[in-house]
Coordinates of C-alpha atoms in Angstrom, one line a residue:
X1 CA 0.2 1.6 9.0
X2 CA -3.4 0.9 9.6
X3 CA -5.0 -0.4 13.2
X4 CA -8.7 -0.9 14.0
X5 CA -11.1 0.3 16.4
X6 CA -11.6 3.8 18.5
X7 CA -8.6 4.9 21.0
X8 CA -8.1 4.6 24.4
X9 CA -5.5 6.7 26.4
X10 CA -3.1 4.2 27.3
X11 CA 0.4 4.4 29.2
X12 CA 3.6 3.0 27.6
X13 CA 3.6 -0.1 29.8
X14 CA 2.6 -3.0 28.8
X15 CA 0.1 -3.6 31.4
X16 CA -3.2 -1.7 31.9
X17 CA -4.1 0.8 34.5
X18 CA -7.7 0.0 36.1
X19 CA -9.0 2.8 34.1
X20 CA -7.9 1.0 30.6
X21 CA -8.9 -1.8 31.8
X22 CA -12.4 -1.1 32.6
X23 CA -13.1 0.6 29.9
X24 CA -12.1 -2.6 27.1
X25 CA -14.2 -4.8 29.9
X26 CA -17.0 -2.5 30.2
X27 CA -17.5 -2.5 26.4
X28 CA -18.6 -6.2 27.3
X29 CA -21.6 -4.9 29.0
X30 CA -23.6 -4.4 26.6
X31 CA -25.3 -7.7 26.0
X32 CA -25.4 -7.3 21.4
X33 CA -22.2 -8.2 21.4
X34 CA -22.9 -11.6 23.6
X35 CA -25.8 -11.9 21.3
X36 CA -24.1 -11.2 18.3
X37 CA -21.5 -13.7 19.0
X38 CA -24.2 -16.4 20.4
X39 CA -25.9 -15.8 16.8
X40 CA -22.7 -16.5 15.2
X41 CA -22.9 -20.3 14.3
X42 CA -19.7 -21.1 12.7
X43 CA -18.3 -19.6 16.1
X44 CA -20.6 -21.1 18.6
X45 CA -21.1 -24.3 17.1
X46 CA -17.2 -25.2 16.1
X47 CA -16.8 -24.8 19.9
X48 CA -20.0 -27.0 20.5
X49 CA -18.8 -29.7 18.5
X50 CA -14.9 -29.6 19.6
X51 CA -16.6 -30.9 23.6
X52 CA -18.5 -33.5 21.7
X53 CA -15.5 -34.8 19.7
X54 CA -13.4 -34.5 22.7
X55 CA -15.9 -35.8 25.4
X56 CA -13.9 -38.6 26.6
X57 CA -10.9 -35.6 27.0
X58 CA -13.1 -33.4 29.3
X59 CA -15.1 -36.4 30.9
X60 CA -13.9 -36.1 35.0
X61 CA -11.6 -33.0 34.3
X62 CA -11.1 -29.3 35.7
X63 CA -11.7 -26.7 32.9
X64 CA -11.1 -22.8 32.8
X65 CA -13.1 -20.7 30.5
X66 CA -11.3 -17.5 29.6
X67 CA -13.4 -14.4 29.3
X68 CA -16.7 -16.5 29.9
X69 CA -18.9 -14.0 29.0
X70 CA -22.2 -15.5 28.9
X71 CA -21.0 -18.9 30.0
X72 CA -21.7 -20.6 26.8
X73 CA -18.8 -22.7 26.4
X74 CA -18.6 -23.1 30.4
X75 CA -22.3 -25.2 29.8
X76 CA -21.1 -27.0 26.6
X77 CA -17.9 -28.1 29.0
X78 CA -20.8 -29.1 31.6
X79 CA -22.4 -31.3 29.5
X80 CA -20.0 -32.9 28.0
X81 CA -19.2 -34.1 31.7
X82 CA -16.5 -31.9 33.0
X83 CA -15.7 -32.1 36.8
X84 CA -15.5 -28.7 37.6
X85 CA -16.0 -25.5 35.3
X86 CA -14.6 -22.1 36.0
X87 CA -15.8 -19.6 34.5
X88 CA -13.8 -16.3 34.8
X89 CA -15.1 -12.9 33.6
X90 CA -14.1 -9.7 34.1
X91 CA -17.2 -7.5 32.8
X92 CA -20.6 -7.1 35.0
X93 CA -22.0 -9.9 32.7
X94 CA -20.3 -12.3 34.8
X95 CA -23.6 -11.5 37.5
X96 CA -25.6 -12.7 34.4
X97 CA -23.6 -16.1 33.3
X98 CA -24.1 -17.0 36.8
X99 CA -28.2 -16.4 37.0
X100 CA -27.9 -18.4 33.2
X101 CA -25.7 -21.1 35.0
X102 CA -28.2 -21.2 37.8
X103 CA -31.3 -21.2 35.5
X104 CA -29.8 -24.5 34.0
X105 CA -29.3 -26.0 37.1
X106 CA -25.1 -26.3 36.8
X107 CA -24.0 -24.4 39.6
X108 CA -22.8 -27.3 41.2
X109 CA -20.2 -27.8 38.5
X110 CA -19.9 -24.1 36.7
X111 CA -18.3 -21.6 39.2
X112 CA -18.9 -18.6 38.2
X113 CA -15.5 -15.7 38.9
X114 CA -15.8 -11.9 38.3
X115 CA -12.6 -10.9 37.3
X116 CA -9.6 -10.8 35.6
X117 CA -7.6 -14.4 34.5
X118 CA -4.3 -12.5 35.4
X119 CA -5.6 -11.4 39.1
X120 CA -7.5 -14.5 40.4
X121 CA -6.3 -17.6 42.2
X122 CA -7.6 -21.1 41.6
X123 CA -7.0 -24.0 44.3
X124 CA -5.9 -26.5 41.5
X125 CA -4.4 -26.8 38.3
X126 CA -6.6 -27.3 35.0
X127 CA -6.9 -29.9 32.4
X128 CA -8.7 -28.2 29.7
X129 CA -8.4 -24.0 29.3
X130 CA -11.1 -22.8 26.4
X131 CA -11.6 -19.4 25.1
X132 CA -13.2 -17.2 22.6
X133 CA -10.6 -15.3 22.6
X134 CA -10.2 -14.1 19.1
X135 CA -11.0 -10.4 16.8
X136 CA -10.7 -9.3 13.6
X137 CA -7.7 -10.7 11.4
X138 CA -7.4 -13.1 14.8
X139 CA -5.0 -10.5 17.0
X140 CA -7.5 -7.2 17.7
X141 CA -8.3 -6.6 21.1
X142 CA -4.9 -9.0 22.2
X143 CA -7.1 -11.4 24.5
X144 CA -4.7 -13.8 23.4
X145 CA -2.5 -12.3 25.9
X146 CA -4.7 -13.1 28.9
X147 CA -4.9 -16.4 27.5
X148 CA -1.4 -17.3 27.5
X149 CA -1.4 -15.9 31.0
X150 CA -3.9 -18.4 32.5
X151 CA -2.1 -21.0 30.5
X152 CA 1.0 -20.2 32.1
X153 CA -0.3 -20.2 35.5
X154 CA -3.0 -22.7 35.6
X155 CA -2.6 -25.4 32.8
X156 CA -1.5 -28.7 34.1
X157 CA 2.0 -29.7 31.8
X158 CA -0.6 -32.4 30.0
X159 CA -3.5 -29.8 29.8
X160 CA -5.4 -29.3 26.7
X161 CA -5.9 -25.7 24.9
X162 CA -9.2 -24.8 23.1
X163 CA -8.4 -24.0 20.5
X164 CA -5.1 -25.7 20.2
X165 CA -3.5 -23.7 16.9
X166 CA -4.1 -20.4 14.9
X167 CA -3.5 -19.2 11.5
X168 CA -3.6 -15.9 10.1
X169 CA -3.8 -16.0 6.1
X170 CA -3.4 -12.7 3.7
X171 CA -4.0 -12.3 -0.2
X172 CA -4.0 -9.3 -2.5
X173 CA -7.2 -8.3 -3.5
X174 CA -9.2 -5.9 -6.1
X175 CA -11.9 -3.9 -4.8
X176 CA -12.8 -2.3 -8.1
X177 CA -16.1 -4.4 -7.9
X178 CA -17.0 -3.7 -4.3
X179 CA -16.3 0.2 -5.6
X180 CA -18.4 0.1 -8.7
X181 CA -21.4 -1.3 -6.5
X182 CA -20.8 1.6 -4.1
X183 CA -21.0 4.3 -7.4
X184 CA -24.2 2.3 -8.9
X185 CA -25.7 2.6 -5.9
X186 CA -25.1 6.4 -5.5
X187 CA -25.7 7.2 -9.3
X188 CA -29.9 7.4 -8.8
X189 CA -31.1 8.8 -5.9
X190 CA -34.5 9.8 -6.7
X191 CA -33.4 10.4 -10.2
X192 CA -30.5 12.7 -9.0
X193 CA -26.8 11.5 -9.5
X194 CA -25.3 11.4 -6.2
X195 CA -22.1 10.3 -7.4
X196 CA -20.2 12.9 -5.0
X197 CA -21.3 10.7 -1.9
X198 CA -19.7 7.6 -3.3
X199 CA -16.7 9.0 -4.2
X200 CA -16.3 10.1 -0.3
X201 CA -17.5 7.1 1.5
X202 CA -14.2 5.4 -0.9
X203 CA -11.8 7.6 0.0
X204 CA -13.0 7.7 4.0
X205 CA -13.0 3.6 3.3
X206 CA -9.5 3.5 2.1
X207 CA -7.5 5.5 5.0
X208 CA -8.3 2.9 7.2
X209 CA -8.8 -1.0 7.8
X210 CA -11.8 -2.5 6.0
X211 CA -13.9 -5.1 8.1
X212 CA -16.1 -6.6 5.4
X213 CA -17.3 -10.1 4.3
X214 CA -14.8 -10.0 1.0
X215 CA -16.4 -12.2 -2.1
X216 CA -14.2 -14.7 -3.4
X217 CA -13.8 -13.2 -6.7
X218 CA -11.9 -10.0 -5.5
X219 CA -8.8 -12.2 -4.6
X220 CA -6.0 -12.0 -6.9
X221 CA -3.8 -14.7 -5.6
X222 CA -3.7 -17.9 -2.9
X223 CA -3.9 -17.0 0.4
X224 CA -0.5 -17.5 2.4
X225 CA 0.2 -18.2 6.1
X226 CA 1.2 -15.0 7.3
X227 CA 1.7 -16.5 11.0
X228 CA 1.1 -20.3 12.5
X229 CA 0.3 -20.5 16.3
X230 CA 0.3 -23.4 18.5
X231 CA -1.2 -22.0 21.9
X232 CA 0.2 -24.9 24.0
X233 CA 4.0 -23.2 23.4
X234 CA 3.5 -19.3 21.8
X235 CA 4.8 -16.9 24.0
X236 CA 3.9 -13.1 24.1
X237 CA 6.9 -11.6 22.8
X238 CA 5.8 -13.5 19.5
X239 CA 2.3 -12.2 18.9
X240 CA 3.0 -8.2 20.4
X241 CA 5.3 -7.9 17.2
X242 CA 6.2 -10.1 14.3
X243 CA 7.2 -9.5 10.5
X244 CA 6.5 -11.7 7.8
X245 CA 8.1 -11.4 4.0
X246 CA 5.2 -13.3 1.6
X247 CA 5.3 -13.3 -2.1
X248 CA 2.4 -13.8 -4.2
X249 CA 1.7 -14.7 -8.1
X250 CA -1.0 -12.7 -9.6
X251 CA -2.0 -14.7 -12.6
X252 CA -3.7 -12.2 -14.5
X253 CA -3.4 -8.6 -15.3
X254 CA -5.3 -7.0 -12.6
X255 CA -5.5 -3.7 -9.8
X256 CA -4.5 -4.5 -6.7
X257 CA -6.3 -2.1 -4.0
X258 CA -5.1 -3.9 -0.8
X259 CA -4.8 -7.0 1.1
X260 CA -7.3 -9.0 3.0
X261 CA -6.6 -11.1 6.1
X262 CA -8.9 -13.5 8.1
X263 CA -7.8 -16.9 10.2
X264 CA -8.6 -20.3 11.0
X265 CA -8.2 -22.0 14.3
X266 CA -7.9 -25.8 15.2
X267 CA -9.0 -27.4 18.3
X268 CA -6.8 -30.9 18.5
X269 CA -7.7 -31.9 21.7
X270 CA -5.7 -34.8 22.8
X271 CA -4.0 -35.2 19.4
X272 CA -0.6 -33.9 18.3
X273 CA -0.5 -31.2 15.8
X274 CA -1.0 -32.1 12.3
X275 CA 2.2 -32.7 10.5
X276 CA 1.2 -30.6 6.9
X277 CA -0.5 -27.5 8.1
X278 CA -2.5 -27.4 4.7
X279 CA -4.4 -30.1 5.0
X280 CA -8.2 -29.5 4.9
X281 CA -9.9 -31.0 7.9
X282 CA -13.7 -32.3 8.8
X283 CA -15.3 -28.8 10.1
X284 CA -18.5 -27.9 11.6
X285 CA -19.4 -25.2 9.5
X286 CA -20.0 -28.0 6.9
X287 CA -22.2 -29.6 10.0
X288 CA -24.5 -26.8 9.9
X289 CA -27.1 -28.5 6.9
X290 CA -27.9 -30.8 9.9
X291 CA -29.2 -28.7 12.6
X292 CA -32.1 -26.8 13.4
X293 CA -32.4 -22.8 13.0
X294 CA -31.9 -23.2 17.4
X295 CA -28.6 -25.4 16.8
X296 CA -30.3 -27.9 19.2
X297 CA -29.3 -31.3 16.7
X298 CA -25.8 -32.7 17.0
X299 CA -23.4 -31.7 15.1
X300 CA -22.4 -34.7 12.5
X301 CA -19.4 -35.1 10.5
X302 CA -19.4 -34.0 7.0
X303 CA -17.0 -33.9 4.7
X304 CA -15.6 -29.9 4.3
X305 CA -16.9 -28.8 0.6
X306 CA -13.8 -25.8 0.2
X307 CA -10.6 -27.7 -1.0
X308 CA -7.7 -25.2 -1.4
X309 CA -6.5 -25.6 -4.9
X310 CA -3.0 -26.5 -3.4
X311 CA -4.3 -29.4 -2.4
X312 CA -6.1 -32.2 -4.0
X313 CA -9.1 -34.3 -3.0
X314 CA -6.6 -37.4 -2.4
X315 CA -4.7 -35.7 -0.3
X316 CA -7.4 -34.4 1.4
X317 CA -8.6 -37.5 2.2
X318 CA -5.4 -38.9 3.4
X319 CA -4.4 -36.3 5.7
X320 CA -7.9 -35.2 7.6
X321 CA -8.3 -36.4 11.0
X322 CA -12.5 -36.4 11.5
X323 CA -11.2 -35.6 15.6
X324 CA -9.7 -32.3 14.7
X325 CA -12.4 -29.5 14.4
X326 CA -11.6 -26.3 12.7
X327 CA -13.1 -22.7 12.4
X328 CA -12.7 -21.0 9.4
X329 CA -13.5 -17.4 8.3
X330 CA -12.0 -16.6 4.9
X331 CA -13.9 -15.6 1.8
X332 CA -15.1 -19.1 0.4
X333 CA -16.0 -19.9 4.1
X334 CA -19.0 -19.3 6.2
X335 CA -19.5 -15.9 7.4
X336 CA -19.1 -15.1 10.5
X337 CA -19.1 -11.8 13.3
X338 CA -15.4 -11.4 12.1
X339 CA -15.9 -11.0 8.3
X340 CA -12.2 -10.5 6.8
X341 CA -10.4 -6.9 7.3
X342 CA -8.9 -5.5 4.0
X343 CA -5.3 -3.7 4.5
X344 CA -5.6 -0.8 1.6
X345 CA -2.3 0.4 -0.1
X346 CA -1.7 4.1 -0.1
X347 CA -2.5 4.1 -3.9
X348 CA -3.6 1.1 -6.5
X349 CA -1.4 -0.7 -8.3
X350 CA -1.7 -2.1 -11.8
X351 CA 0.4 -5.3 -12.2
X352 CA 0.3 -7.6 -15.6
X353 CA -0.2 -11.2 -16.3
X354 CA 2.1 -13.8 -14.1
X355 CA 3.5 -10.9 -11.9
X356 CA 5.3 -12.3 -8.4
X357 CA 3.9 -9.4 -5.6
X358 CA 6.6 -9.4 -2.8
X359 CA 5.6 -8.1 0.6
X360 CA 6.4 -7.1 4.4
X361 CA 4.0 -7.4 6.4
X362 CA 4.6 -6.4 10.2
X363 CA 2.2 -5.9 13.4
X364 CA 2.6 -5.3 16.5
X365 CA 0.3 -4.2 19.6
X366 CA -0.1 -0.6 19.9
X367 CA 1.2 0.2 23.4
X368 CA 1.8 3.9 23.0
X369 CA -2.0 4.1 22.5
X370 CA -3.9 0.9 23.3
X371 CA -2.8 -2.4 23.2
X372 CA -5.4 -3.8 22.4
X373 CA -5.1 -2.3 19.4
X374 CA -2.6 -4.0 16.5
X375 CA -0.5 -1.3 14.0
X376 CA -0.2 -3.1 10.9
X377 CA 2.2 -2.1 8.1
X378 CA 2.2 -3.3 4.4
X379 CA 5.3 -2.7 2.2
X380 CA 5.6 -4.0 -1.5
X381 CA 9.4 -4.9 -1.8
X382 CA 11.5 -6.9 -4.8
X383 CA 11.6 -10.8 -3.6
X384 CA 15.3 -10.6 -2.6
X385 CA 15.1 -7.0 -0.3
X386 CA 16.3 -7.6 2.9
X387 CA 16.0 -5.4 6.1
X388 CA 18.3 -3.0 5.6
X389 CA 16.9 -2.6 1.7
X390 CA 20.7 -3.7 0.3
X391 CA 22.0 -3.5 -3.2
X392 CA 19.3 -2.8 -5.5
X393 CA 20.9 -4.0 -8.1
X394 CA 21.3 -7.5 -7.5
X395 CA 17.3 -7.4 -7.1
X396 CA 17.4 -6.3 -10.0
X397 CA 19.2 -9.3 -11.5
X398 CA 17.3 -11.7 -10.0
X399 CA 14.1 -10.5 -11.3
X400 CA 14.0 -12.5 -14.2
X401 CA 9.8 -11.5 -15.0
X402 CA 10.2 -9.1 -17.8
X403 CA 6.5 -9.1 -18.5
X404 CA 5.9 -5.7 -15.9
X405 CA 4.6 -2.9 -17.9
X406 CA 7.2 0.1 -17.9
X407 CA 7.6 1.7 -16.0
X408 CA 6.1 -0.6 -13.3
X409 CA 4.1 0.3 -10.1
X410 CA 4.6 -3.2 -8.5
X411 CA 7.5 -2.6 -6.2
X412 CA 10.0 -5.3 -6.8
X413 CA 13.7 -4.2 -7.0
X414 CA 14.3 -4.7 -10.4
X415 CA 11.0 -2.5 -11.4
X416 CA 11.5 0.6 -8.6
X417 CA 15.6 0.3 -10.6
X418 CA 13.6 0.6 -14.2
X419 CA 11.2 3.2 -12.3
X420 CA 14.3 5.2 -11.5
X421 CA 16.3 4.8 -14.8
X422 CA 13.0 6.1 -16.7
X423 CA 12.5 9.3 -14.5
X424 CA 16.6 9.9 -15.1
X425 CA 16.1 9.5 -18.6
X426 CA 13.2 11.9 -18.4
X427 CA 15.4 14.2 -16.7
X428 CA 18.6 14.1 -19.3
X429 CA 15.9 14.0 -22.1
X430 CA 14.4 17.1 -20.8
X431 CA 17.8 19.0 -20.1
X432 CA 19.0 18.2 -23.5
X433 CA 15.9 20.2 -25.1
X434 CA 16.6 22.8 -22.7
X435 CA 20.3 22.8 -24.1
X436 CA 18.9 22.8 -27.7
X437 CA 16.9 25.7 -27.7
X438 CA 19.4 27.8 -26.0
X439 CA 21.7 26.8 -28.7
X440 CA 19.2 27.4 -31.5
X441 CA 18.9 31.1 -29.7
X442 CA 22.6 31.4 -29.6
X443 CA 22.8 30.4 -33.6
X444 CA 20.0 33.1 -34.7
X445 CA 21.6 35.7 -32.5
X446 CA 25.2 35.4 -34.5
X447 CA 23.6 35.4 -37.5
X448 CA 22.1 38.5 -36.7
X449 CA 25.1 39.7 -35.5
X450 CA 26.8 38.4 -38.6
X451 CA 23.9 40.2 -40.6
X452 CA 24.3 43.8 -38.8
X453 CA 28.2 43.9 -39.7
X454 CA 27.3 43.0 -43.6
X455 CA 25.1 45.7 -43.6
X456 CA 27.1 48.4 -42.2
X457 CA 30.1 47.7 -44.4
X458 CA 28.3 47.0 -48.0
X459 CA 24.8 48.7 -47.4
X460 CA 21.4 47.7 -47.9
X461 CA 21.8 45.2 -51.2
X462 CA 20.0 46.8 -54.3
X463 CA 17.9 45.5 -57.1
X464 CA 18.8 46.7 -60.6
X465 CA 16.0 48.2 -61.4
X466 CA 15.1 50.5 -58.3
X467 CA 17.1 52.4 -55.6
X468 CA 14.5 50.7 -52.9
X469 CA 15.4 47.6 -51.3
X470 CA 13.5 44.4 -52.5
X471 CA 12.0 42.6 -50.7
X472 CA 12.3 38.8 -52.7
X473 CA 16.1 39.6 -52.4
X474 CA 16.2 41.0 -48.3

């Protein structure tokens, strides 16, 4: 069980005292994370260019920014012609959107509201709600929460959400490489091996969540969907706890350290959901080659260079819709603020060639703590286990791989059955040596015994030659 980030005293409950909640929204304050985020362009500009493909959508309409901090997204709805703006913030920085909206000459249109979406009252319904509203591996910090709050009791039945759809993706990865680094880098310091350092940092790294831009090379299989959201119809019960059962196929014989996760989120606007979630979609990361080092060029479209290897170029082609703009932050992606977090197994795991990983995956908001926090649990099971873990050995039967070392680490049912049968083999084997050598003991003592009685009833035996015993025949 792993979550992420320092913890707050938190009752039970699901809702927050004022306490809670002012310290999350006072972290808010400080104004490097607005910048950090500002700086982020995959972010910033996937939002930018969402307004300007969906101008005609916004054009005349009432939108709600959730968690304005700044007001960024508030002024991109401005310009692309919105009616009215609100822009609701709970942290002080709302005093600054509004001198920034101000500055810009939009407070006309931008209302500016300190405070919480799930306190305030607005005097009409809403067309368009848009938020930044997601953290690491898309669920940390559960903003989505506030968001389906304001959407619940502001969205018009029509209304649009920004973004429209989520994904969170996971793969196994191997970390040996991003470990190695860590020891080269520690082997000469000033000509003294500080190899001790290294090996600390790895094992303080590994007992918790790893947020870290992952390379491409360190994943062992395709990603796979662990959860799909549409935010016009999710409901909270769905993202404070779900469990998802993925298997992957490692290819090649490899160490598996961990799992990474990271997300992608689609803003459809006006249009229905895609029908095949894996097609690959026009994306403004791609747009960046055309704007300045300021962002202040328009976003153009450009066809998206990362093509999943599900999925061919044909397809591609056929499925994208150039209106729907997507955010990406996996490995082979842009980086962005969020990086990818890595998941770490208690210990590493050596699987061969063509080995099929089965996993549980579970998370679920950390209310005995901090909600805003996510517990996230990692299990390696056989394909077939169900909840209740049931008959290991049917999953052992349908397990027809019977390339997995022996015994194997990998966790599927019929391996932990081989697992077991070795260790009770190991067990017999070494109870049958015990039973040996007691009865090799019990054998020399009656022939000794055997010996003793010979002696006492015919004497020492004597050579021929001599009245003292010899020693070739004793």
């Amino acid at each position: 069980m792993a979550t992420i980030g320092d913890d707050q005293p938190e009752p039970p409950a699901q809702s927050e005292t004022t306490q809670d909640a002012s310290g999350y929204f006072s972290s808010y304050n400080d104004l490097s994370v607005h910048q950090l985020m500002l700086k982020d362009r995959p972010r910033t500009l996937a939002y930018r260019k969402f307004f300007e493909t969906h101008r005609e959508a916004v054009k005349d309409k009432v939108v709600l920014d959730v968690g304005a901090g700044t007001g960024i997204l508030s002024l991109f709805a401005a310009a692309a012609g919105a009616k009215k703006v609100y822009a609701v913030e709970a942290s002080d920085v709302a005093v600054l959107c509004k001198e920034i909206v101000e500055e810009n000459g939009l407070e006309a249109t931008i209302e500016v509201i300190h405070g919480a979406v799930e306190e305030i009252q607005l005097p009409v319904t809403v067309d368009v709600i848009v938020s930044e509203w997601m953290g690491f591996y898309l669920l940390h910090e559960s903003m989505l929460d506030s968001v389906i709050a304001a959407r619940d009791k502001f969205l018009s039945p029509d209304g649009i959400m920004a973004p429209s759809h989520a994904t969170i993706y996971m793969a196994p990865v191997d970390m040996s490489e991003h470990f190695q680094d860590r020891a080269d880098e520690w082997s000469n310091i000033y000509g003294f091996d500080f190899s001790p350092v290294a090996s600390v940092l790895n094992r303080n790294e590994v007992s918790q969540p790893l947020v870290e831009c992952v390379s491409p090379n360190f994943l062992r299989s395709e990603p796979k969907e662990l959860l799909s959201l549409d935010l016009r119809s999710v409901t909270l019960d769905e993202v404070r706890r779900f469990t998802n059962k993925l298997e992957f196929c490692v290819p090649q014989e490899t160490k598996i350290h961990g799992f990474a996760f990271w997300f992608d989120v689609d803003f459809h606007g006006c249009l229905p959901p895609r029908k095949n979630k894996s097609a690959v979609v026009m994306d403004c990361v791609t747009s960046t080659a055309f704007m300045n080092e300021k962002g202040d060029a328009k976003c153009e479209a450009s066809p998206t260079s990362y093509l999943p290897s599900s999925v061919s170029a044909n397809e591609t082609a056929e499925q994208s819709n150039p209106e729907v703009v997507s955010l990406r932050t996996g490995p082979r992606d842009e980086p962005t603020h969020w990086k990818q977090t890595v998941i770490f197994l208690p210990q590493t795991i050596a699987v061969s060639a063509d080995t099929n990983l089965a996993s549980r995956v579970t998370m679920s908001q950390d209310t005995s703590n901090n909600k805003r926090h996510y517990n996230i649990t990692v299990a390696l099971t056989g394909d077939d286990d169900e909840e209740d873990d049931s008959d290991e050995d049917e999953g052992a039967d349908s397990d027809t791989s019977t390339d997995h070392p022996v015994p194997c680490q990998c966790g599927s049912g019929r391996c932990r059955l081989i697992a077991a049968l070795v260790e009770k083999y190991d067990m017999e084997h070494e109870e049958l040596g015990d039973e040996a050598e007691l009865v090799e003991v019990e054998a020399e003592v009656d022939a000794a015994r055997e010996l003793d009685e010979a002696i006492e009833r015919e004497g020492w035996p004597m050579d021929a030659d001599t009245s003292t015993p010899s020693v070739d025949d004793g």
